[in-house]
Coordinates of C-alpha atoms in Angstrom, one line a residue:
X30 CA 130.8 115.2 235.0
X31 CA 132.9 112.4 233.4
X32 CA 136.2 113.1 231.7
X33 CA 138.0 110.6 229.6
X34 CA 141.6 111.3 228.5
X35 CA 145.2 110.6 229.0
X36 CA 147.0 114.0 228.6
X37 CA 147.2 117.4 230.2
X38 CA 143.9 118.5 228.7
X39 CA 142.0 115.9 230.8
X40 CA 143.7 117.2 233.9
X41 CA 143.1 120.8 233.2
X42 CA 139.5 120.1 232.3
X43 CA 138.7 118.2 235.5
X44 CA 140.3 121.0 237.5
X45 CA 138.3 123.6 235.7
X46 CA 135.1 121.8 236.3
X47 CA 135.9 121.3 240.0
X48 CA 137.4 124.6 240.8
X49 CA 135.3 127.0 238.8
X50 CA 131.9 125.3 238.5
X51 CA 132.0 123.2 241.7
X52 CA 131.0 120.0 239.9
X53 CA 131.5 116.4 240.9
X54 CA 134.0 114.9 238.4
X55 CA 135.0 111.4 237.5
X56 CA 138.2 111.1 235.5
X57 CA 138.8 107.9 233.4
X58 CA 142.4 107.3 232.5
X59 CA 143.0 104.8 229.7
X60 CA 145.8 102.3 230.0
X61 CA 148.8 103.6 228.3
X62 CA 150.1 102.0 225.1
X63 CA 152.7 99.3 225.8
X64 CA 151.3 98.3 229.2
X65 CA 150.8 94.7 228.1
X66 CA 153.0 94.4 225.0
X67 CA 156.7 94.8 224.5
X68 CA 157.5 96.5 227.8
X69 CA 154.7 95.7 230.2
X70 CA 156.6 96.7 233.3
X71 CA 157.5 100.2 231.9
X72 CA 153.9 100.6 230.5
X73 CA 152.4 99.8 233.9
X74 CA 154.8 102.2 235.6
X75 CA 153.9 105.0 233.3
X76 CA 150.2 104.4 233.8
X77 CA 150.6 104.3 237.6
X78 CA 152.6 107.5 237.5
X79 CA 149.9 109.2 235.4
X80 CA 147.2 108.1 237.7
X81 CA 149.1 109.2 240.8
X82 CA 149.8 112.6 239.3
X83 CA 146.2 113.1 238.3
X84 CA 144.9 112.0 241.7
X85 CA 147.3 114.3 243.5
X86 CA 146.4 117.2 241.3
X87 CA 142.7 116.7 241.6
X88 CA 142.8 116.4 245.4
X89 CA 144.7 119.7 245.6
X90 CA 142.1 121.3 243.3
X91 CA 139.2 120.0 245.3
X92 CA 140.4 121.7 248.4
X93 CA 139.8 120.8 252.0
X94 CA 136.4 119.7 253.2
X95 CA 135.0 119.0 249.8
X96 CA 134.2 115.8 247.8
X97 CA 137.4 114.5 246.1
X98 CA 137.6 113.8 242.4
X99 CA 137.1 110.2 241.5
X100 CA 139.9 108.8 239.3
X101 CA 139.7 105.3 237.6
X102 CA 141.7 103.5 235.0
X103 CA 140.3 101.4 232.1
X104 CA 141.9 99.4 229.3
X105 CA 139.2 100.6 226.8
X106 CA 136.2 102.9 227.0
X107 CA 133.5 100.4 226.2
X108 CA 130.0 100.3 227.6
X109 CA 131.0 98.5 230.8
X110 CA 133.6 101.1 231.5
X111 CA 131.2 103.9 230.8
X112 CA 128.6 102.3 233.1
X113 CA 131.2 102.0 235.8
X114 CA 132.1 105.7 235.5
X115 CA 128.4 106.6 236.0
X116 CA 127.6 107.8 232.5
X117 CA 124.0 106.7 232.8
X118 CA 123.5 109.2 235.7
X119 CA 126.0 111.9 234.5
X120 CA 125.1 115.3 233.1
X121 CA 128.0 115.5 230.6
X122 CA 130.8 113.4 229.2
X123 CA 134.0 114.9 227.8
X124 CA 136.0 112.6 225.4
X125 CA 139.4 114.3 225.1
X126 CA 141.6 111.3 224.2
X127 CA 144.3 112.1 221.7
X128 CA 142.9 109.4 219.3
X129 CA 139.9 110.5 217.3
X130 CA 138.7 107.0 216.6
X131 CA 138.6 106.2 220.3
X132 CA 136.6 109.3 221.0
X133 CA 134.1 108.5 218.3
X134 CA 133.5 104.9 219.4
X135 CA 133.1 106.0 223.0
X136 CA 130.6 108.8 222.0
X137 CA 128.5 106.3 220.1
X138 CA 128.4 103.9 223.1
X139 CA 127.7 106.7 225.6
X140 CA 124.8 108.0 223.5
X141 CA 123.2 104.5 223.6
X142 CA 123.6 104.3 227.4
X143 CA 122.2 107.8 228.1
X144 CA 120.3 109.7 225.3
X145 CA 120.1 112.8 227.6
X146 CA 123.9 112.9 228.1
X147 CA 125.6 116.1 227.0
X148 CA 128.6 115.0 224.9
X149 CA 131.8 117.1 224.4
X150 CA 134.2 115.4 221.9
X151 CA 137.7 116.4 221.0
X152 CA 138.2 116.2 217.2
X153 CA 140.4 118.3 214.9
X154 CA 138.5 117.7 211.6
X155 CA 135.7 120.2 211.6
X156 CA 133.6 118.6 208.9
X157 CA 133.8 115.2 210.5
X158 CA 132.9 116.8 213.8
X159 CA 129.8 118.5 212.4
X160 CA 128.6 115.3 210.8
X161 CA 129.2 113.4 214.0
X162 CA 127.4 115.9 216.2
X163 CA 124.3 115.8 213.9
X164 CA 124.4 112.0 214.0
X165 CA 124.5 111.8 217.8
X166 CA 121.8 114.4 218.2
X167 CA 119.6 112.5 215.9
X168 CA 120.3 109.3 217.8
X169 CA 119.3 111.1 221.0
X170 CA 116.0 112.2 219.5
X171 CA 115.2 108.8 218.2
X172 CA 116.1 107.1 221.5
X173 CA 113.9 109.5 223.5
X174 CA 111.0 110.7 221.4
X175 CA 109.7 113.0 224.2
X176 CA 113.1 114.5 224.8
X177 CA 113.2 118.3 224.4
X178 CA 116.8 119.2 223.6
X179 CA 116.2 122.9 223.8
X180 CA 114.8 122.7 227.3
X181 CA 117.3 120.3 228.7
X182 CA 120.3 121.8 226.8
X183 CA 121.2 118.4 225.6
X184 CA 123.6 118.6 222.7
X185 CA 126.7 117.2 221.2
X186 CA 129.6 119.6 220.9
X187 CA 132.7 118.8 218.9
X188 CA 135.7 120.9 219.8
X189 CA 139.4 121.1 218.9
X190 CA 142.0 122.1 221.4
X191 CA 143.6 124.0 218.6
X192 CA 140.4 126.0 217.8
X193 CA 139.7 126.8 221.4
X194 CA 143.3 127.8 222.3
X195 CA 143.7 130.0 219.2
X196 CA 141.6 133.0 220.5
X197 CA 143.5 133.1 223.7
X198 CA 146.8 133.0 221.9
X199 CA 145.7 135.8 219.6
X200 CA 144.6 137.8 222.6
X201 CA 148.0 137.3 224.2
X202 CA 149.8 138.6 221.1
X203 CA 147.4 141.6 220.7
X204 CA 146.4 142.5 224.2
X205 CA 148.9 140.6 226.4
X206 CA 146.3 138.6 228.3
X207 CA 144.5 135.2 228.0
X208 CA 141.6 136.2 230.2
X209 CA 139.1 136.3 227.4
X210 CA 135.7 135.0 226.4
X211 CA 134.5 134.6 222.9
X212 CA 130.9 135.8 222.1
X213 CA 129.3 136.2 218.7
X214 CA 132.7 136.1 217.1
X215 CA 134.1 138.9 219.3
X216 CA 136.9 138.4 221.7
X217 CA 136.2 140.0 225.1
X218 CA 139.1 140.5 227.5
X219 CA 139.0 141.3 231.2
X220 CA 141.5 144.1 231.9
X221 CA 142.8 145.1 235.3
X222 CA 143.2 148.9 235.7
X223 CA 144.8 150.9 238.4
X224 CA 142.8 153.8 240.0
X225 CA 142.7 156.9 237.8
X226 CA 144.8 159.9 238.9
X227 CA 143.1 163.1 240.1
X228 CA 141.6 164.8 237.1
X229 CA 141.7 161.7 234.9
X230 CA 138.6 160.0 233.7
X231 CA 138.8 156.2 233.6
X232 CA 137.6 154.4 230.5
X233 CA 134.8 152.0 231.6
X234 CA 135.1 149.8 228.5
X235 CA 131.9 147.8 227.9
X236 CA 131.3 147.6 231.7
X237 CA 133.0 147.3 235.0
X238 CA 133.2 143.7 236.1
X239 CA 134.8 144.0 239.6
X240 CA 136.6 146.2 242.1
X241 CA 139.9 144.7 243.1
X242 CA 141.0 144.2 246.7
X243 CA 144.6 145.2 245.8
X244 CA 145.6 148.1 243.5
X245 CA 149.3 147.4 243.4
X246 CA 150.6 146.9 239.9
X247 CA 152.1 143.6 239.1
X248 CA 155.3 144.1 237.1
X249 CA 155.7 140.3 236.7
X250 CA 152.7 140.3 234.5
X251 CA 150.6 137.8 236.6
X252 CA 146.9 138.0 235.7
X253 CA 144.9 138.7 238.8
X254 CA 146.1 139.7 242.2
X255 CA 146.3 137.1 245.0
X256 CA 146.4 139.7 247.7
X257 CA 144.1 138.9 250.6
X258 CA 143.4 142.3 252.2
X259 CA 140.7 143.1 254.6
X260 CA 138.3 143.9 251.8
X261 CA 138.1 141.3 249.0
X262 CA 137.1 141.8 245.4
X263 CA 133.6 143.1 244.7
X264 CA 132.1 141.5 241.7
X265 CA 129.6 143.3 239.4
X266 CA 129.4 146.5 241.3
X267 CA 126.9 149.2 240.4
X268 CA 128.0 152.6 239.0
X269 CA 127.6 154.4 242.3
X270 CA 129.8 151.9 244.1
X271 CA 132.5 152.2 241.3
X272 CA 132.4 156.0 241.5
X273 CA 132.6 156.0 245.3
X274 CA 135.5 153.5 245.4
X275 CA 138.8 155.3 246.2
X276 CA 142.2 153.7 245.6
X277 CA 140.9 150.4 244.3
X278 CA 141.7 149.0 240.9
X279 CA 139.0 147.7 238.6
X280 CA 138.5 144.9 236.1
X281 CA 136.7 146.2 233.0
X282 CA 135.5 144.3 230.0
X283 CA 136.9 145.3 226.6
X284 CA 136.7 144.0 223.1
X285 CA 140.0 142.7 221.5
X286 CA 140.4 144.7 218.3
X287 CA 143.3 145.7 216.1
X288 CA 143.4 149.5 215.9
X289 CA 146.9 149.7 214.4
X290 CA 147.8 150.7 210.9
X291 CA 146.4 148.8 207.9
X292 CA 148.2 145.5 207.3
X293 CA 151.1 146.4 205.0
X294 CA 151.7 142.8 204.2
X295 CA 148.3 141.8 202.8
X296 CA 146.9 142.4 199.4
X297 CA 143.3 143.4 198.7
X298 CA 141.2 142.1 196.0
X299 CA 141.7 139.1 193.7
X300 CA 144.1 140.6 191.2
X301 CA 147.8 140.9 191.7
X302 CA 149.5 144.3 191.3
X303 CA 152.3 144.7 188.8
X304 CA 154.8 144.9 191.6
X305 CA 154.2 141.2 192.3
X306 CA 155.4 140.3 188.8
X307 CA 158.3 142.7 188.1
X308 CA 161.0 143.9 190.5
X309 CA 161.5 147.5 191.3
X310 CA 164.8 147.7 189.4
X311 CA 163.2 146.3 186.2
X312 CA 160.3 148.7 186.4
X313 CA 162.6 151.6 186.7
X314 CA 164.6 150.4 183.7
X315 CA 161.5 150.1 181.6
X316 CA 160.3 153.5 182.7
X317 CA 163.7 155.0 181.7
X318 CA 163.7 153.5 178.3
X319 CA 160.2 154.7 177.6
X320 CA 161.2 158.2 178.6
X321 CA 164.2 158.0 176.2
X322 CA 162.0 156.8 173.3
X323 CA 159.5 159.5 174.0
X324 CA 162.2 162.1 174.1
X325 CA 163.6 160.9 170.7
X326 CA 160.1 161.0 169.2
X327 CA 159.7 164.6 170.3
X328 CA 163.1 165.5 168.9
X329 CA 162.3 163.8 165.6
X330 CA 159.0 165.7 165.4
X331 CA 160.6 169.1 166.1
X332 CA 163.6 168.7 163.8
X333 CA 161.9 167.1 160.8
X334 CA 158.6 168.8 160.9
X335 CA 156.7 165.6 160.4
X336 CA 153.3 164.9 162.0
X337 CA 153.7 163.8 165.6
X338 CA 152.2 160.4 165.0
X339 CA 154.4 159.8 161.9
X340 CA 157.5 160.9 163.9
X341 CA 156.6 158.5 166.7
X342 CA 156.1 155.7 164.2
X343 CA 159.5 156.3 162.6
X344 CA 161.1 156.3 166.1
X345 CA 159.5 152.9 167.0
X346 CA 160.7 151.5 163.6
X347 CA 164.2 152.7 164.4
X348 CA 164.0 151.3 167.9
X349 CA 163.1 147.9 166.7
X350 CA 165.6 148.0 163.8
X351 CA 162.8 147.8 161.2
X352 CA 163.3 151.2 159.5
X353 CA 165.4 152.0 156.4
X354 CA 168.8 153.6 157.0
X355 CA 168.6 157.4 156.7
X356 CA 171.4 157.5 154.1
X357 CA 171.4 160.8 152.3
X358 CA 168.9 162.3 154.8
X359 CA 169.6 165.4 156.7
X360 CA 171.6 165.2 159.9
X361 CA 168.4 166.0 161.9
X362 CA 167.1 162.6 160.8
X363 CA 170.3 160.6 160.9
X364 CA 171.3 161.5 164.5
X365 CA 168.0 160.6 166.1
X366 CA 168.0 157.3 164.2
X367 CA 171.4 156.4 165.6
X368 CA 170.3 157.3 169.1
X369 CA 167.2 155.3 168.7
X370 CA 169.1 152.3 167.5
X371 CA 171.3 152.5 170.6
X372 CA 168.1 152.6 172.8
X373 CA 166.9 149.6 170.9
X374 CA 170.0 147.7 171.9
X375 CA 169.4 148.5 175.5
X376 CA 165.8 147.5 175.2
X377 CA 166.5 143.9 174.2
X378 CA 168.1 142.7 177.6
X379 CA 165.4 144.6 179.5
X380 CA 162.6 142.9 177.6
X381 CA 164.4 139.5 178.1
X382 CA 164.6 140.2 181.9
X383 CA 160.9 141.1 181.9
X384 CA 160.0 137.9 180.2
X385 CA 162.0 135.8 182.5
X386 CA 160.7 137.5 185.6
X387 CA 157.1 137.4 184.3
X388 CA 157.4 133.7 183.6
X389 CA 158.9 133.0 187.0
X390 CA 156.2 135.0 188.8
X391 CA 153.4 133.4 186.8
X392 CA 154.8 130.1 187.6
X393 CA 154.8 130.9 191.4
X394 CA 151.8 133.2 191.4
X395 CA 150.2 131.1 194.0
X396 CA 153.4 130.7 196.0
X397 CA 154.1 132.1 199.4
X398 CA 154.9 135.8 199.6
X399 CA 158.0 137.3 201.1
X400 CA 157.7 139.9 203.8
X401 CA 157.5 143.4 202.3
X402 CA 160.4 145.8 203.0
X403 CA 158.4 148.4 204.9
X404 CA 156.4 146.0 207.1
X405 CA 156.3 146.9 210.8
X406 CA 154.0 146.5 213.8
X407 CA 153.2 142.9 212.8
X408 CA 153.0 139.6 214.7
X409 CA 155.6 137.0 213.9
X410 CA 154.0 133.5 214.1
X411 CA 156.4 130.6 214.5
X412 CA 154.9 127.3 213.4
X413 CA 152.0 126.4 211.0
X414 CA 151.0 123.1 212.5
X415 CA 147.7 122.3 214.1
X416 CA 147.8 125.2 216.5
X417 CA 149.6 127.7 214.3
X418 CA 147.0 127.2 211.5
X419 CA 144.1 128.1 213.8
X420 CA 146.0 131.1 215.2
X421 CA 146.8 132.3 211.7
X422 CA 143.1 132.1 210.7
X423 CA 142.1 134.1 213.7
X424 CA 144.7 136.8 213.1
X425 CA 143.6 137.1 209.5
X426 CA 140.0 137.5 210.7
X427 CA 141.0 140.3 213.0
X428 CA 143.0 142.0 210.2
X429 CA 146.2 141.9 212.1
X430 CA 149.4 141.9 210.0
X431 CA 151.3 138.7 210.5
X432 CA 154.5 137.0 209.1
X433 CA 154.7 133.3 209.4
X434 CA 157.9 131.2 209.8
X435 CA 157.7 127.5 209.1
X436 CA 160.4 124.9 208.4
X437 CA 158.3 122.4 206.6
X438 CA 157.0 123.6 203.2
X439 CA 154.3 121.0 203.4
X440 CA 153.0 122.0 206.8
X441 CA 149.3 122.1 207.5
X442 CA 148.9 125.8 207.5
X443 CA 150.9 126.5 204.3
X444 CA 147.8 126.4 202.0
X445 CA 146.0 128.9 204.3
X446 CA 149.0 131.3 204.3
X447 CA 149.1 131.0 200.5
X448 CA 145.3 131.6 200.1
X449 CA 145.4 134.6 202.5
X450 CA 148.5 136.0 200.8
X451 CA 150.3 136.1 204.2
X452 CA 154.1 136.7 204.0
X453 CA 155.8 133.5 204.9
X454 CA 159.4 132.6 205.5
X455 CA 160.3 128.9 204.9
X456 CA 163.3 127.9 207.1
X457 CA 164.5 126.7 210.4
X458 CA 163.9 129.4 213.0
X459 CA 167.0 128.4 214.9
X460 CA 169.2 129.2 211.9
X461 CA 170.7 132.7 211.5
X462 CA 168.9 135.1 209.3
X463 CA 165.4 133.5 209.4
X464 CA 163.9 135.7 212.1
X465 CA 165.6 138.7 210.5
X466 CA 163.8 137.8 207.2
X467 CA 160.5 137.9 209.2
X468 CA 161.4 141.5 210.2
X469 CA 161.5 140.6 213.9
X470 CA 163.3 143.8 214.7
X471 CA 160.2 145.8 213.7
X472 CA 157.5 143.3 215.0
X473 CA 155.1 144.1 217.8
X474 CA 154.9 140.5 219.1
X475 CA 156.2 137.0 218.7
X476 CA 154.0 133.9 219.0
X477 CA 156.1 130.7 219.2
X478 CA 153.7 127.8 218.8
X479 CA 155.8 125.0 217.3
X480 CA 155.6 121.6 218.8
X481 CA 159.1 121.8 220.1
X482 CA 159.7 123.5 223.4
X483 CA 163.4 124.0 222.8
X484 CA 162.7 125.5 219.4
X485 CA 160.2 128.0 220.9
X486 CA 162.6 128.9 223.7
X487 CA 165.6 129.4 221.4
X488 CA 163.5 131.6 219.0
X489 CA 162.3 133.7 221.9
X490 CA 165.7 134.2 223.4
X491 CA 167.2 135.2 220.1
X492 CA 164.3 137.5 219.4
X493 CA 164.7 139.2 222.8
X494 CA 168.4 139.7 222.0
X495 CA 167.4 141.5 218.8
X496 CA 164.5 143.5 220.3
X497 CA 164.6 143.5 224.2
X498 CA 161.1 145.1 224.5
X499 CA 159.4 142.6 222.2
X500 CA 156.1 141.1 223.5
X501 CA 156.5 137.3 223.4
X502 CA 154.3 134.3 224.0
X503 CA 155.6 130.8 223.8
X504 CA 154.0 127.5 223.9
X505 CA 155.5 125.1 226.4
X506 CA 154.2 121.7 227.4
X507 CA 155.9 121.1 230.7
X508 CA 154.5 123.3 233.5
X509 CA 157.7 123.3 235.6
X510 CA 159.8 124.2 232.6
X511 CA 157.4 126.9 231.6
X512 CA 157.5 128.4 235.1
X513 CA 161.3 128.5 235.1
X514 CA 161.4 130.0 231.6
X515 CA 158.8 132.6 232.5
X516 CA 160.6 133.7 235.6
X517 CA 164.0 133.9 233.9
X518 CA 162.7 135.9 231.0
X519 CA 160.8 138.3 233.3
X520 CA 163.9 138.8 235.4
X521 CA 166.1 139.4 232.3
X522 CA 163.6 141.7 230.6
X523 CA 161.3 143.3 233.3
X524 CA 160.0 145.9 231.0
X525 CA 158.7 143.5 228.3
X526 CA 155.6 141.4 228.4
X527 CA 156.3 137.7 228.6
X528 CA 153.7 134.9 228.5
X529 CA 154.2 131.1 228.6
X530 CA 151.1 129.3 227.5
X531 CA 150.0 125.6 227.5
X532 CA 147.4 124.7 224.9
X533 CA 145.7 122.4 227.3
X534 CA 145.4 125.3 229.8
X535 CA 143.9 127.6 227.2
X536 CA 141.6 125.0 225.8
X537 CA 140.2 123.6 229.1
X538 CA 137.8 126.6 229.7
X539 CA 136.0 126.1 226.4
X540 CA 135.6 122.3 227.0
X541 CA 134.4 123.0 230.5
X542 CA 131.9 125.6 229.3
X543 CA 130.6 123.1 226.6
X544 CA 130.1 120.5 229.3
X545 CA 128.0 123.0 231.3
X546 CA 125.9 123.6 228.2
X547 CA 126.0 125.8 225.2
X548 CA 124.7 128.7 227.2
X549 CA 127.9 128.9 229.2
X550 CA 130.5 130.9 227.2
X551 CA 133.3 130.8 229.6
X552 CA 134.6 132.0 233.0
X553 CA 137.2 134.6 234.0
X554 CA 138.9 134.5 237.4
X555 CA 139.0 137.7 239.4
X556 CA 141.6 137.2 242.2
X557 CA 140.2 134.2 244.1
X558 CA 136.7 134.5 242.7
X559 CA 135.1 133.7 239.3
X560 CA 132.8 135.4 236.9
X561 CA 130.8 133.2 234.5
X562 CA 129.5 134.4 231.2
X563 CA 126.4 132.8 229.8
X564 CA 123.8 133.3 227.1
X565 CA 120.3 132.8 228.5
X566 CA 116.8 132.7 226.9
X567 CA 114.6 135.3 228.5
X568 CA 111.6 133.0 228.2
X569 CA 113.4 130.4 230.4
X570 CA 114.4 133.0 233.0
X571 CA 111.6 134.4 235.2
X572 CA 114.0 136.9 236.9
X573 CA 114.5 138.6 233.5
X574 CA 111.2 138.4 231.6
X575 CA 109.1 141.5 231.4
X576 CA 111.7 143.7 233.2
X577 CA 113.9 146.5 231.9
X578 CA 117.7 146.1 231.6
X579 CA 118.2 148.3 234.6
X580 CA 115.7 146.3 236.7
X581 CA 117.4 143.0 235.9
X582 CA 120.8 144.2 237.2
X583 CA 121.5 142.7 240.6
X584 CA 124.8 144.0 241.9
X585 CA 127.1 141.2 243.1
X586 CA 125.0 138.5 241.4
X587 CA 124.4 139.1 237.6
X588 CA 124.4 141.8 235.0
X589 CA 123.1 141.9 231.4
X590 CA 125.9 142.8 229.0
X591 CA 124.4 142.3 225.6
X592 CA 121.1 141.7 223.9
X593 CA 120.3 139.4 221.0
X594 CA 117.0 140.5 219.6
X595 CA 117.0 138.2 216.5
X596 CA 114.3 135.7 215.9
X597 CA 115.1 132.3 217.6
X598 CA 115.0 130.6 214.2
X599 CA 117.7 132.9 212.7
X600 CA 120.1 133.5 215.6
X601 CA 123.3 131.6 216.1
X602 CA 122.8 128.5 218.2
X603 CA 126.2 128.7 219.9
X604 CA 127.5 132.2 220.6
X605 CA 130.9 130.8 221.7
X606 CA 131.5 129.4 218.2
X607 CA 133.5 131.3 215.6
X608 CA 131.2 132.8 212.9
X609 CA 133.0 130.9 210.2
X610 CA 132.4 127.6 212.0
X611 CA 128.7 128.2 212.6
X612 CA 126.3 126.5 210.2
X613 CA 123.7 129.2 210.5
X614 CA 123.1 131.3 207.5
X615 CA 121.7 134.3 209.3
X616 CA 123.0 135.8 212.6
X617 CA 121.3 138.7 214.4
X618 CA 124.4 140.0 216.1
X619 CA 124.6 141.2 219.7
X620 CA 123.7 144.7 220.9
X621 CA 126.3 145.7 223.5
X622 CA 125.3 148.0 226.3
X623 CA 121.6 148.0 225.5
X624 CA 119.4 150.9 226.7
X625 CA 118.6 150.6 230.4
X626 CA 114.9 151.1 229.7
X627 CA 114.6 148.3 227.2
X628 CA 112.0 145.8 228.3
X629 CA 113.1 142.2 227.8
X630 CA 110.7 140.1 225.8
X631 CA 110.3 136.3 225.9
X632 CA 111.8 135.9 222.5
X633 CA 115.0 137.8 223.4
X634 CA 118.3 136.2 224.4
X635 CA 120.8 138.0 226.6
X636 CA 124.4 137.6 227.4
X637 CA 125.1 138.0 231.2
X638 CA 128.0 138.1 233.5
X639 CA 127.2 136.4 236.8
X640 CA 128.8 134.8 239.9
X641 CA 128.4 131.1 240.2
X642 CA 125.7 131.5 242.9
X643 CA 124.0 134.2 240.8
X644 CA 124.0 131.9 237.7
X645 CA 122.6 129.1 239.8
X646 CA 119.7 131.3 240.9
X647 CA 119.0 132.3 237.3
X648 CA 119.0 128.7 236.2
X649 CA 116.9 127.5 239.1
X650 CA 119.7 125.3 240.4
X651 CA 120.8 127.2 243.5
X652 CA 121.1 125.2 246.7
X653 CA 118.4 126.1 249.3
X654 CA 119.7 124.3 252.3
X655 CA 123.1 125.8 252.6
X656 CA 124.8 129.1 251.9
X657 CA 126.9 129.8 248.8
X658 CA 130.4 128.5 248.8
X659 CA 132.9 131.2 249.6
X660 CA 134.5 132.7 246.6
X661 CA 131.4 131.9 244.4

């Protein structure tokens, strides 16, 4: 595997490939800007420091007794550099440079050198990424006419760190964990559970993934125990083993859903209710005047003996000052006319206010909404930049009520918030009253994903002072700073859930899975071991074809979680992609927990959970001359 990049995502990606998938990795670090221009000495120093930091991190990740990660530096990622990195012999190349143009040029050069190379490219623009992926796949087909992309799993995958980090950030806000895998548009989380008490029945979720070696609860909120007891974690146990386990916690698979109240802050349908145009006070004023006019019409009808319609007509004429004065008429006619005239005087300012409010509302009908008064149980999202926009889209897809806070009225996510009718507060979150306007005191969670670490921290600290038990997740770039903030917040508020997240950390698993091929959906750590989730074609897997679901289950190695019975021509090509991003018109949908007696056919596709060694056996790549690596 070859990784090209200069930031934290390249480091995290290389560590993910080395630690979880046990792959040989070459990291190419570009020369930093300024190395040979205005400040050559400082530029070379920064480049040297980055190389030293990556080399040190990779060596620690590789562990003792294993092949170290290769790290090299290059001024530009041209064909000579790619050849020196071994792209011609590599299985996959990840281009995660922060500059899109550099990634595109490198992808074109790499495809010429190795048509069979699996490319993973970091781009934010989805449309450009789709066109680029199609172009590179066509180039591979032209360069190698006999190449079978389906059999070799050769593909070009374009990802965005914002897109890949968004599901984990959403899961953090909703479920308090980032140990998730996305499949068929559904977010799946691995949840650690303590042993049930006597008489209690534990909820197995979709399935039990593992038995933990330690059952002690972790009040600090760390995800996965590091305890090394005499008996380690047992991955993919059968039902009898789970039932016989006494005093051991479990890791179960669940779907991340929103089962709270209906979003109070969103509007259904295309039309706008009358409450969006006229204030409550104005509506009550209009209703009171209509009641007065109706009462006067009834009085006129009863006292004069006129027809009800004629009495109502005369009342409206008097109200609008269009009727003749009732001089010489009986008192029963004169008194209602005077009262109606007074009501007409009151009607004029109310009508003027209605016109002004209506014009103002029509003028801003497509503007951002304010948070409703009764909104509660929502998620407050700080920042509508590149990351915040993707997080907002995912929250809207799940139907989770959300209130956004953004300082820049021209931010990237403002059009999405306007289109989805999401309540949004425009203002500096560090200023007094901004979080209160977002109803932070009644929120269920706070997601601080602005580009400023200090802004995120200040907002979280203030939100915790307003609501000590608030679930918070903040985006911090520096790992050491994030660790210090996390520990301090946990110590100050031990009863509340705190998460500090790095976008590169959250995005790295998706990039690593794409480098392993589209069939790899992700990996979830269980203590010191790893479970890999993959989508496999039954026709390519002899261990599954022609067997029932129950017969395919091998405890400790792999387990079928879901079945995709749709036709190969109609099913989604990449189950890890969000449905809105997939270009397929028809998707079959996964069947979770299929019947144990179902016989798998060659045209079926299954989603499995497996250990690294078990997946290697299914794919026919398991080593035969040595035993499995401990912790596989």
